[in-house]
Amino acid sequence: MLALVTVSAIFLRWLPQHGLPILLLFTVSAATAAGIYFTQRRRYRVSSHGIRKEMHDADITAVLWTAFAGVMLGALGIGVVLIG
Amino acid sequence: MTNREQPANAPEPTSRGKIAERLLPGGEEPDPRFTLANERTFLAWIRTSLALLAGGIAIEAFTSDLFLEPVRKGLAVVLLLLGMLLSAGSAVRWLRVERSMRNKAPLPLPLIVPLLAAAGALAAAVVLIFILWR
């Protein structure tokens, strides 16, 4: 989460050179960080219950969303470097 | 006791989501510690991918007086592309490891390790050649 916040702050450094499209990158990164922050208590609770019950379902949705956010940030970043 | 019978203190099977049923079919739930360890490894790869994304942005934003524009853009694209591939690769690796654990099969070799090593070496070679040639 903190890494995403840091990356979103670094994206802002591009604002003077590339203009408003950077806000899209900032929004994707910051929204992902916010999503992780606001769901971490629930995920921690589910994980600790899973350890106690010796049964825990893999959180496949969270993994796929996080990976998708990384791919989106990379693709948008490349677009900005090549086009912007 | 046959294979179908469960011991009295066995945990009740939970209904998994449609995505989980589709992407992680068959087998049985591994030890939760292993599942969580797999998730931690995935998050470590994601951190590496985010560091590469930040590095790509930093090269493009901060080195305009150091590198020529094509070199600067090339390096930034290599780092951003690598970050993107690592992000996707880490999810694929998480999935493959989770499947192996469910089916009690040997763990797969990490394909993203040679990818990261090769692309890191390529980026370092580009910088080295540029510094020597300059």
PDB file of C-alpha atoms in Angstrom:
ATOM      1  CA  MET A   1       0.000   0.000   0.000  1.00  0.00           C
ATOM      2  CA  LEU A   2       2.772   2.429   0.945  1.00  0.00           C
ATOM      3  CA  ALA A   3       4.636   1.520  -2.241  1.00  0.00           C
ATOM      4  CA  LEU A   4       1.531   2.445  -4.245  1.00  0.00           C
ATOM      5  CA  VAL A   5       1.215   5.757  -2.375  1.00  0.00           C
ATOM      6  CA  THR A   6       4.883   6.470  -3.126  1.00  0.00           C
ATOM      7  CA  VAL A   7       4.417   5.624  -6.804  1.00  0.00           C
ATOM      8  CA  SER A   8       1.311   7.822  -6.987  1.00  0.00           C
ATOM      9  CA  ALA A   9       3.324  10.706  -5.506  1.00  0.00           C
ATOM     10  CA  ILE A  10       6.117  10.124  -8.037  1.00  0.00           C
ATOM     11  CA  PHE A  11       3.537  10.214 -10.849  1.00  0.00           C
ATOM     12  CA  LEU A  12       2.688  13.757  -9.780  1.00  0.00           C
ATOM     13  CA  ARG A  13       6.272  14.698 -10.653  1.00  0.00           C
ATOM     14  CA  TRP A  14       5.283  14.121 -14.288  1.00  0.00           C
ATOM     15  CA  LEU A  15       2.427  16.617 -14.114  1.00  0.00           C
ATOM     16  CA  PRO A  16       4.428  19.673 -15.347  1.00  0.00           C
ATOM     17  CA  GLN A  17       5.822  17.749 -18.361  1.00  0.00           C
ATOM     18  CA  HIS A  18       2.849  15.646 -19.441  1.00  0.00           C
ATOM     19  CA  GLY A  19      -0.188  17.494 -18.102  1.00  0.00           C
ATOM     20  CA  LEU A  20      -3.583  16.171 -17.097  1.00  0.00           C
ATOM     21  CA  PRO A  21      -3.287  12.536 -18.355  1.00  0.00           C
ATOM     22  CA  ILE A  22      -0.962  11.979 -15.407  1.00  0.00           C
ATOM     23  CA  LEU A  23      -3.932  12.451 -13.100  1.00  0.00           C
ATOM     24  CA  LEU A  24      -5.326   9.183 -14.500  1.00  0.00           C
ATOM     25  CA  LEU A  25      -2.152   7.348 -13.437  1.00  0.00           C
ATOM     26  CA  PHE A  26      -2.265   9.068 -10.057  1.00  0.00           C
ATOM     27  CA  THR A  27      -5.927   8.102  -9.623  1.00  0.00           C
ATOM     28  CA  VAL A  28      -5.368   4.414 -10.504  1.00  0.00           C
ATOM     29  CA  SER A  29      -2.436   4.193  -8.107  1.00  0.00           C
ATOM     30  CA  ALA A  30      -4.060   6.127  -5.262  1.00  0.00           C
ATOM     31  CA  ALA A  31      -7.384   4.268  -5.663  1.00  0.00           C
ATOM     32  CA  THR A  32      -5.607   0.902  -5.461  1.00  0.00           C
ATOM     33  CA  ALA A  33      -3.756   2.041  -2.336  1.00  0.00           C
ATOM     34  CA  ALA A  34      -7.048   3.254  -0.819  1.00  0.00           C
ATOM     35  CA  GLY A  35      -8.725  -0.056  -1.689  1.00  0.00           C
ATOM     36  CA  ILE A  36      -5.968  -1.977   0.095  1.00  0.00           C
ATOM     37  CA  TYR A  37      -6.089   0.365   3.108  1.00  0.00           C
ATOM     38  CA  PHE A  38      -9.848   0.159   3.578  1.00  0.00           C
ATOM     39  CA  THR A  39     -10.014  -3.642   3.234  1.00  0.00           C
ATOM     40  CA  GLN A  40      -6.920  -4.639   5.173  1.00  0.00           C
ATOM     41  CA  ARG A  41      -8.660  -5.042   8.539  1.00  0.00           C
ATOM     42  CA  ARG A  42     -11.223  -7.401   7.049  1.00  0.00           C
ATOM     43  CA  ARG A  43      -8.545  -9.383   5.177  1.00  0.00           C
ATOM     44  CA  TYR A  44      -6.391  -9.604   8.314  1.00  0.00           C
ATOM     45  CA  ARG A  45      -9.380 -10.856  10.312  1.00  0.00           C
ATOM     46  CA  VAL A  46     -10.270 -13.474   7.674  1.00  0.00           C
ATOM     47  CA  SER A  47      -6.636 -14.629   7.495  1.00  0.00           C
ATOM     48  CA  SER A  48      -6.225 -14.965  11.255  1.00  0.00           C
ATOM     49  CA  HIS A  49      -9.532 -16.877  11.501  1.00  0.00           C
ATOM     50  CA  GLY A  50      -8.323 -19.086   8.650  1.00  0.00           C
ATOM     51  CA  ILE A  51      -5.143 -19.947  10.542  1.00  0.00           C
ATOM     52  CA  ARG A  52      -7.130 -20.676  13.703  1.00  0.00           C
ATOM     53  CA  LYS A  53      -9.604 -22.926  11.852  1.00  0.00           C
ATOM     54  CA  GLU A  54      -6.794 -24.491   9.761  1.00  0.00           C
ATOM     55  CA  MET A  55      -8.779 -23.573   6.648  1.00  0.00           C
ATOM     56  CA  HIS A  56      -8.311 -20.505   4.503  1.00  0.00           C
ATOM     57  CA  ASP A  57      -9.533 -19.814   0.971  1.00  0.00           C
ATOM     58  CA  ALA A  58      -6.985 -18.147  -1.290  1.00  0.00           C
ATOM     59  CA  ASP A  59      -7.992 -14.519  -1.943  1.00  0.00           C
ATOM     60  CA  ILE A  60      -7.833 -14.785  -5.718  1.00  0.00           C
ATOM     61  CA  THR A  61      -9.819 -11.601  -6.413  1.00  0.00           C
ATOM     62  CA  ALA A  62      -7.404  -9.424  -4.431  1.00  0.00           C
ATOM     63  CA  VAL A  63      -4.406 -10.986  -6.195  1.00  0.00           C
ATOM     64  CA  LEU A  64      -5.904 -10.446  -9.641  1.00  0.00           C
ATOM     65  CA  TRP A  65      -6.946  -6.841  -8.892  1.00  0.00           C
ATOM     66  CA  THR A  66      -3.509  -5.947  -7.559  1.00  0.00           C
ATOM     67  CA  ALA A  67      -1.760  -7.487 -10.558  1.00  0.00           C
ATOM     68  CA  PHE A  68      -4.211  -5.764 -12.922  1.00  0.00           C
ATOM     69  CA  ALA A  69      -3.486  -2.393 -11.278  1.00  0.00           C
ATOM     70  CA  GLY A  70       0.258  -2.949 -11.783  1.00  0.00           C
ATOM     71  CA  VAL A  71      -0.264  -3.842 -15.453  1.00  0.00           C
ATOM     72  CA  MET A  72      -2.514  -0.796 -15.962  1.00  0.00           C
ATOM     73  CA  LEU A  73       0.019   1.549 -14.362  1.00  0.00           C
ATOM     74  CA  GLY A  74       2.813   0.137 -16.528  1.00  0.00           C
ATOM     75  CA  ALA A  75       0.769   0.346 -19.733  1.00  0.00           C
ATOM     76  CA  LEU A  76      -0.415   3.906 -19.028  1.00  0.00           C
ATOM     77  CA  GLY A  77       3.134   4.918 -18.076  1.00  0.00           C
ATOM     78  CA  ILE A  78       4.514   3.565 -21.368  1.00  0.00           C
ATOM     79  CA  GLY A  79       1.732   5.386 -23.221  1.00  0.00           C
ATOM     80  CA  VAL A  80       2.668   8.646 -21.513  1.00  0.00           C
ATOM     81  CA  VAL A  81       6.397   8.214 -22.275  1.00  0.00           C
ATOM     82  CA  LEU A  82       5.841   7.380 -25.943  1.00  0.00           C
ATOM     83  CA  ILE A  83       2.901   9.651 -26.774  1.00  0.00           C
ATOM     84  CA  GLY A  84       2.802  12.383 -24.131  1.00  0.00           C
TER      85      GLY A  84
ATOM     86  CA  MET B   1     -13.172 -45.261   7.432  1.00  0.00           C
ATOM     87  CA  THR B   2     -13.451 -44.691   3.670  1.00  0.00           C
ATOM     88  CA  ASN B   3     -11.994 -41.712   1.863  1.00  0.00           C
ATOM     89  CA  ARG B   4     -15.388 -40.013   1.676  1.00  0.00           C
ATOM     90  CA  GLU B   5     -15.950 -40.005   5.411  1.00  0.00           C
ATOM     91  CA  GLN B   6     -14.702 -37.011   7.340  1.00  0.00           C
ATOM     92  CA  PRO B   7     -13.479 -37.091  10.935  1.00  0.00           C
ATOM     93  CA  ALA B   8     -15.880 -35.560  13.452  1.00  0.00           C
ATOM     94  CA  ASN B   9     -13.705 -32.487  14.072  1.00  0.00           C
ATOM     95  CA  ALA B  10     -13.005 -31.801  10.374  1.00  0.00           C
ATOM     96  CA  PRO B  11     -13.717 -28.202   9.316  1.00  0.00           C
ATOM     97  CA  GLU B  12     -16.821 -27.703   7.216  1.00  0.00           C
ATOM     98  CA  PRO B  13     -16.023 -27.133   3.549  1.00  0.00           C
ATOM     99  CA  THR B  14     -16.735 -23.540   2.543  1.00  0.00           C
ATOM    100  CA  SER B  15     -18.225 -22.544  -0.801  1.00  0.00           C
ATOM    101  CA  ARG B  16     -15.582 -20.910  -2.952  1.00  0.00           C
ATOM    102  CA  GLY B  17     -16.314 -18.142  -5.410  1.00  0.00           C
ATOM    103  CA  LYS B  18     -16.866 -18.735  -9.129  1.00  0.00           C
ATOM    104  CA  ILE B  19     -13.476 -17.274 -10.052  1.00  0.00           C
ATOM    105  CA  ALA B  20     -11.711 -19.499  -7.524  1.00  0.00           C
ATOM    106  CA  GLU B  21     -13.633 -22.577  -8.724  1.00  0.00           C
ATOM    107  CA  ARG B  22     -12.617 -21.799 -12.283  1.00  0.00           C
ATOM    108  CA  LEU B  23      -8.970 -20.804 -11.792  1.00  0.00           C
ATOM    109  CA  LEU B  24      -8.162 -23.153  -8.918  1.00  0.00           C
ATOM    110  CA  PRO B  25     -10.114 -26.304  -9.738  1.00  0.00           C
ATOM    111  CA  GLY B  26      -9.693 -29.653  -8.009  1.00  0.00           C
ATOM    112  CA  GLY B  27      -7.344 -30.631  -5.235  1.00  0.00           C
ATOM    113  CA  GLU B  28      -7.845 -29.637  -1.640  1.00  0.00           C
ATOM    114  CA  GLU B  29      -7.189 -26.511   0.419  1.00  0.00           C
ATOM    115  CA  PRO B  30      -3.522 -26.408   1.434  1.00  0.00           C
ATOM    116  CA  ASP B  31      -2.334 -25.412   4.911  1.00  0.00           C
ATOM    117  CA  PRO B  32      -3.435 -21.760   5.369  1.00  0.00           C
ATOM    118  CA  ARG B  33       0.138 -20.802   6.319  1.00  0.00           C
ATOM    119  CA  PHE B  34       1.322 -21.920   2.881  1.00  0.00           C
ATOM    120  CA  THR B  35      -1.477 -19.996   1.136  1.00  0.00           C
ATOM    121  CA  LEU B  36      -0.587 -16.862   3.106  1.00  0.00           C
ATOM    122  CA  ALA B  37       3.139 -17.377   2.415  1.00  0.00           C
ATOM    123  CA  ASN B  38       2.339 -17.606  -1.302  1.00  0.00           C
ATOM    124  CA  GLU B  39       0.415 -14.330  -1.021  1.00  0.00           C
ATOM    125  CA  ARG B  40       3.365 -12.658   0.761  1.00  0.00           C
ATOM    126  CA  THR B  41       5.692 -13.778  -2.042  1.00  0.00           C
ATOM    127  CA  PHE B  42       3.238 -12.336  -4.578  1.00  0.00           C
ATOM    128  CA  LEU B  43       3.234  -9.021  -2.684  1.00  0.00           C
ATOM    129  CA  ALA B  44       7.052  -8.981  -2.654  1.00  0.00           C
ATOM    130  CA  TRP B  45       7.033  -9.317  -6.454  1.00  0.00           C
ATOM    131  CA  ILE B  46       4.431  -6.549  -6.688  1.00  0.00           C
ATOM    132  CA  ARG B  47       6.696  -4.285  -4.607  1.00  0.00           C
ATOM    133  CA  THR B  48       9.556  -5.049  -7.009  1.00  0.00           C
ATOM    134  CA  SER B  49       7.277  -4.241  -9.934  1.00  0.00           C
ATOM    135  CA  LEU B  50       6.219  -0.929  -8.338  1.00  0.00           C
ATOM    136  CA  ALA B  51       9.876  -0.054  -7.693  1.00  0.00           C
ATOM    137  CA  LEU B  52      10.577  -0.615 -11.396  1.00  0.00           C
ATOM    138  CA  LEU B  53       7.585   1.551 -12.355  1.00  0.00           C
ATOM    139  CA  ALA B  54       8.828   4.311 -10.043  1.00  0.00           C
ATOM    140  CA  GLY B  55      12.338   3.905 -11.503  1.00  0.00           C
ATOM    141  CA  GLY B  56      10.984   4.285 -15.033  1.00  0.00           C
ATOM    142  CA  ILE B  57       9.134   7.457 -14.090  1.00  0.00           C
ATOM    143  CA  ALA B  58      12.182   8.820 -12.260  1.00  0.00           C
ATOM    144  CA  ILE B  59      14.445   8.227 -15.273  1.00  0.00           C
ATOM    145  CA  GLU B  60      12.000  10.001 -17.568  1.00  0.00           C
ATOM    146  CA  ALA B  61      11.370  12.887 -15.185  1.00  0.00           C
ATOM    147  CA  PHE B  62      14.737  13.568 -13.549  1.00  0.00           C
ATOM    148  CA  THR B  63      17.486  12.717 -16.060  1.00  0.00           C
ATOM    149  CA  SER B  64      16.758  15.123 -18.916  1.00  0.00           C
ATOM    150  CA  ASP B  65      20.181  16.782 -18.491  1.00  0.00           C
ATOM    151  CA  LEU B  66      22.022  13.470 -18.137  1.00  0.00           C
ATOM    152  CA  PHE B  67      20.796  11.254 -20.990  1.00  0.00           C
ATOM    153  CA  LEU B  68      19.908  11.942 -24.602  1.00  0.00           C
ATOM    154  CA  GLU B  69      16.161  11.776 -25.193  1.00  0.00           C
ATOM    155  CA  PRO B  70      16.111   8.418 -27.069  1.00  0.00           C
ATOM    156  CA  VAL B  71      18.248   6.763 -24.354  1.00  0.00           C
ATOM    157  CA  ARG B  72      16.139   8.288 -21.601  1.00  0.00           C
ATOM    158  CA  LYS B  73      12.874   7.201 -23.197  1.00  0.00           C
ATOM    159  CA  GLY B  74      14.262   3.765 -24.053  1.00  0.00           C
ATOM    160  CA  LEU B  75      15.378   3.128 -20.472  1.00  0.00           C
ATOM    161  CA  ALA B  76      12.108   4.410 -19.056  1.00  0.00           C
ATOM    162  CA  VAL B  77      10.094   2.151 -21.393  1.00  0.00           C
ATOM    163  CA  VAL B  78      12.281  -0.889 -20.544  1.00  0.00           C
ATOM    164  CA  LEU B  79      11.751  -0.314 -16.814  1.00  0.00           C
ATOM    165  CA  LEU B  80       8.015   0.342 -17.177  1.00  0.00           C
ATOM    166  CA  LEU B  81       7.591  -2.694 -19.440  1.00  0.00           C
ATOM    167  CA  LEU B  82       9.514  -4.851 -16.985  1.00  0.00           C
ATOM    168  CA  GLY B  83       7.370  -3.586 -14.099  1.00  0.00           C
ATOM    169  CA  MET B  84       4.253  -4.390 -16.096  1.00  0.00           C
ATOM    170  CA  LEU B  85       5.448  -7.888 -17.014  1.00  0.00           C
ATOM    171  CA  LEU B  86       6.517  -8.585 -13.427  1.00  0.00           C
ATOM    172  CA  SER B  87       3.116  -7.536 -12.176  1.00  0.00           C
ATOM    173  CA  ALA B  88       1.342  -9.935 -14.554  1.00  0.00           C
ATOM    174  CA  GLY B  89       3.985 -12.637 -14.030  1.00  0.00           C
ATOM    175  CA  SER B  90       3.656 -12.482 -10.259  1.00  0.00           C
ATOM    176  CA  ALA B  91      -0.090 -13.218 -10.517  1.00  0.00           C
ATOM    177  CA  VAL B  92       0.591 -16.144 -12.878  1.00  0.00           C
ATOM    178  CA  ARG B  93       3.247 -17.468 -10.514  1.00  0.00           C
ATOM    179  CA  TRP B  94       0.895 -17.124  -7.512  1.00  0.00           C
ATOM    180  CA  LEU B  95      -1.733 -19.095  -9.439  1.00  0.00           C
ATOM    181  CA  ARG B  96       0.686 -21.854 -10.488  1.00  0.00           C
ATOM    182  CA  VAL B  97       2.056 -22.255  -6.952  1.00  0.00           C
ATOM    183  CA  GLU B  98      -1.457 -22.304  -5.487  1.00  0.00           C
ATOM    184  CA  ARG B  99      -2.518 -24.990  -7.998  1.00  0.00           C
ATOM    185  CA  SER B 100       0.568 -27.067  -7.205  1.00  0.00           C
ATOM    186  CA  MET B 101      -0.113 -26.841  -3.479  1.00  0.00           C
ATOM    187  CA  ARG B 102      -3.770 -27.804  -3.959  1.00  0.00           C
ATOM    188  CA  ASN B 103      -2.753 -30.857  -6.002  1.00  0.00           C
ATOM    189  CA  LYS B 104       0.252 -31.685  -3.797  1.00  0.00           C
ATOM    190  CA  ALA B 105       2.497 -31.397  -6.873  1.00  0.00           C
ATOM    191  CA  PRO B 106       6.091 -30.079  -7.002  1.00  0.00           C
ATOM    192  CA  LEU B 107       6.270 -26.275  -7.017  1.00  0.00           C
ATOM    193  CA  PRO B 108       6.901 -24.729 -10.466  1.00  0.00           C
ATOM    194  CA  LEU B 109      10.154 -22.955 -11.279  1.00  0.00           C
ATOM    195  CA  PRO B 110       9.858 -19.146 -11.120  1.00  0.00           C
ATOM    196  CA  LEU B 111       9.900 -17.949 -14.755  1.00  0.00           C
ATOM    197  CA  ILE B 112       9.888 -14.298 -13.706  1.00  0.00           C
ATOM    198  CA  VAL B 113      13.339 -14.627 -12.099  1.00  0.00           C
ATOM    199  CA  PRO B 114      15.195 -15.068 -15.440  1.00  0.00           C
ATOM    200  CA  LEU B 115      12.954 -12.360 -16.940  1.00  0.00           C
ATOM    201  CA  LEU B 116      13.921  -9.888 -14.220  1.00  0.00           C
ATOM    202  CA  ALA B 117      17.615 -10.866 -14.441  1.00  0.00           C
ATOM    203  CA  ALA B 118      17.736 -10.562 -18.246  1.00  0.00           C
ATOM    204  CA  ALA B 119      15.908  -7.236 -18.410  1.00  0.00           C
ATOM    205  CA  GLY B 120      17.944  -5.811 -15.500  1.00  0.00           C
ATOM    206  CA  ALA B 121      21.149  -6.841 -17.278  1.00  0.00           C
ATOM    207  CA  LEU B 122      19.873  -5.266 -20.519  1.00  0.00           C
ATOM    208  CA  ALA B 123      19.082  -1.960 -18.791  1.00  0.00           C
ATOM    209  CA  ALA B 124      22.497  -1.968 -17.067  1.00  0.00           C
ATOM    210  CA  ALA B 125      24.221  -2.728 -20.405  1.00  0.00           C
ATOM    211  CA  VAL B 126      22.420   0.178 -22.117  1.00  0.00           C
ATOM    212  CA  VAL B 127      23.541   2.583 -19.370  1.00  0.00           C
ATOM    213  CA  LEU B 128      27.102   1.207 -19.394  1.00  0.00           C
ATOM    214  CA  ILE B 129      27.424   1.510 -23.172  1.00  0.00           C
ATOM    215  CA  PHE B 130      26.015   5.027 -23.061  1.00  0.00           C
ATOM    216  CA  ILE B 131      28.432   6.107 -20.296  1.00  0.00           C
ATOM    217  CA  LEU B 132      31.470   4.620 -22.075  1.00  0.00           C
ATOM    218  CA  TRP B 133      30.444   5.986 -25.469  1.00  0.00           C
ATOM    219  CA  ARG B 134      29.577   9.480 -24.233  1.00  0.00           C
TER     220      ARG B 134
END
